[in-house]
Each structure stands twice: as C-alpha cells, then as structure tokens.
C-alpha cells in the first residue's frame, strides 16, 4: 500500500522560508517521478514542481528561483524548500507520486498522478 505523508507546513511572514517533507512508503521511490502540488481556497489544484526519474526538475513559473525540490533516497523522503515566500503561496500543499519513472506530459498534469498525500497547510502573511 502506497502512503505519502506530508509535514512541515505552518504560518510564516512574507519573505520567510519553510521546508516541506513527504515520507513515502510502499512505492519505488528511487528513480521514479514525484511532485508537489498546491491548492489555494477557491482555486483548482496546480502543479508546483516535479522531479523525474533521472532527478531532472521542472518548476511552475510562479515559484522558479524560490522553491527547490529534492529527494533523499536513503530516507524515502521528498522535500520542498520554499524561500522568499509570498502571500500568494498560501495553499494546501500536496505530495504526489506518478507511478512511473518519467513524469507525464505535461509534467504537472495533476490527474496523471496516482498517489497523493493528505496535504499540509502553508499560510503566508503580509
């Protein structure tokens, strides 16, 4: 059974930083596509960043240069380092696993991802 458990969310002032973690079990973590998505109140869930099986990464334009996705294969954990946070980053953040080595095309098509965590809330105040 695949389980994804996010942690690390919280409240922070604009300009601050947070690091989200996603502990993964029951899934071939190393060398497989995974990603982070977010959903703000009243909006659709959107892709934030994904990491392919070869560890290449893609980012939404809104977070480029501020967010970094990374993996620790030994710990089966996915991370999202978020710096220079803005109020518009406020959302529920979800970890997702695609179920294959290479991320789908388009890479952040959320309906293509098979496994999801329960989410962790990030709130950025101005």
XYZ file of C-alpha atoms in Angstrom:
126
model
C 0.000 0.000 0.000
C 1.422 3.339 -1.082
C 1.480 6.006 1.604
C 2.616 9.611 1.297
C 2.702 11.710 4.449
C 3.489 15.425 4.262
C 4.782 17.552 7.109
C 6.458 20.888 7.682
C 3.673 23.292 6.855
C 2.855 26.269 9.023
C 2.407 30.010 9.199
C 5.171 32.368 8.169
C 5.552 36.014 7.267
C 6.226 37.124 3.718
C 9.878 36.703 2.858
C 10.263 33.747 5.176
C 11.093 30.119 4.458
C 9.629 26.686 5.087
C 10.726 23.168 4.199
C 8.065 20.601 3.483
C 8.749 16.882 3.752
C 6.934 13.914 2.256
C 7.654 10.499 3.736
C 6.958 7.764 1.183
C 6.305 4.071 1.751
C 5.123 1.226 -0.456
C 6.442 2.934 -3.603
C 9.697 2.500 -5.606
C 10.867 5.929 -4.507
C 14.324 5.995 -6.058
C 14.255 6.778 -9.777
C 10.533 7.465 -10.065
C 8.583 10.625 -10.865
C 7.206 12.617 -7.962
C 5.896 16.115 -7.483
C 4.447 18.833 -5.304
C 1.088 20.422 -5.980
C -0.927 23.068 -4.161
C -4.492 24.234 -3.864
C -5.485 27.665 -2.647
C -9.006 28.359 -1.341
C -11.464 28.675 -4.208
C -8.897 27.636 -6.806
C -8.034 24.457 -8.665
C -5.075 22.362 -7.609
C -1.959 23.321 -9.553
C 1.481 21.892 -10.096
C 4.373 23.470 -8.226
C 7.335 21.287 -9.144
C 8.171 17.748 -10.255
C 11.273 15.574 -10.257
C 11.802 12.905 -12.907
C 13.414 9.519 -12.527
C 16.776 10.966 -13.559
C 16.387 13.727 -10.931
C 15.756 16.420 -13.526
C 13.339 19.037 -12.238
C 10.649 21.366 -13.514
C 9.054 24.315 -11.768
C 5.978 26.427 -12.225
C 6.935 29.930 -13.350
C 5.450 31.378 -10.172
C 7.981 29.577 -7.947
C 11.117 29.451 -10.109
C 14.146 30.704 -8.250
C 12.359 30.493 -4.886
C 11.400 26.830 -4.438
C 13.611 23.748 -4.698
C 12.530 20.113 -4.885
C 14.892 17.398 -3.692
C 14.946 13.754 -2.644
C 16.716 11.675 -0.029
C 16.593 8.143 -1.412
C 18.029 6.646 1.767
C 15.141 8.094 3.768
C 12.448 7.691 1.085
C 11.629 11.341 1.592
C 10.770 14.120 -0.833
C 11.407 17.738 0.130
C 10.241 21.156 -0.956
C 12.390 24.045 0.190
C 10.405 27.267 -0.079
C 12.210 30.591 0.222
C 11.088 34.191 -0.229
C 7.523 33.167 0.442
C 4.704 35.408 -0.716
C 1.079 35.669 0.458
C 0.015 34.156 -2.871
C 1.891 30.977 -1.917
C -0.745 30.339 0.750
C -2.319 26.960 -0.019
C -2.622 23.340 0.957
C 0.463 21.589 -0.386
C 0.296 18.002 -1.580
C 2.956 15.452 -2.360
C 2.163 13.150 -5.298
C 3.668 10.083 -6.939
C 3.085 9.448 -10.630
C 3.619 5.709 -10.724
C 6.302 5.675 -13.419
C 9.912 6.661 -13.974
C 9.249 9.593 -16.279
C 6.791 12.273 -15.389
C 3.788 12.591 -17.696
C 3.393 15.138 -20.458
C 2.552 17.783 -19.455
C 4.648 17.123 -16.360
C 2.324 18.860 -13.907
C -0.949 17.381 -15.113
C -2.303 16.523 -11.703
C -4.864 13.988 -12.943
C -1.988 11.825 -14.165
C -0.622 11.289 -10.662
C -1.835 8.130 -8.979
C -0.899 8.580 -5.348
C -1.455 11.556 -3.069
C -0.745 12.615 0.469
C -3.248 14.281 2.757
C -1.667 17.712 2.401
C -0.009 20.215 4.678
C -1.176 23.816 5.058
C 1.116 26.736 4.293
C -0.038 30.222 5.246
C 1.999 33.305 4.360
C 1.017 36.610 5.906
C 1.955 40.033 4.565
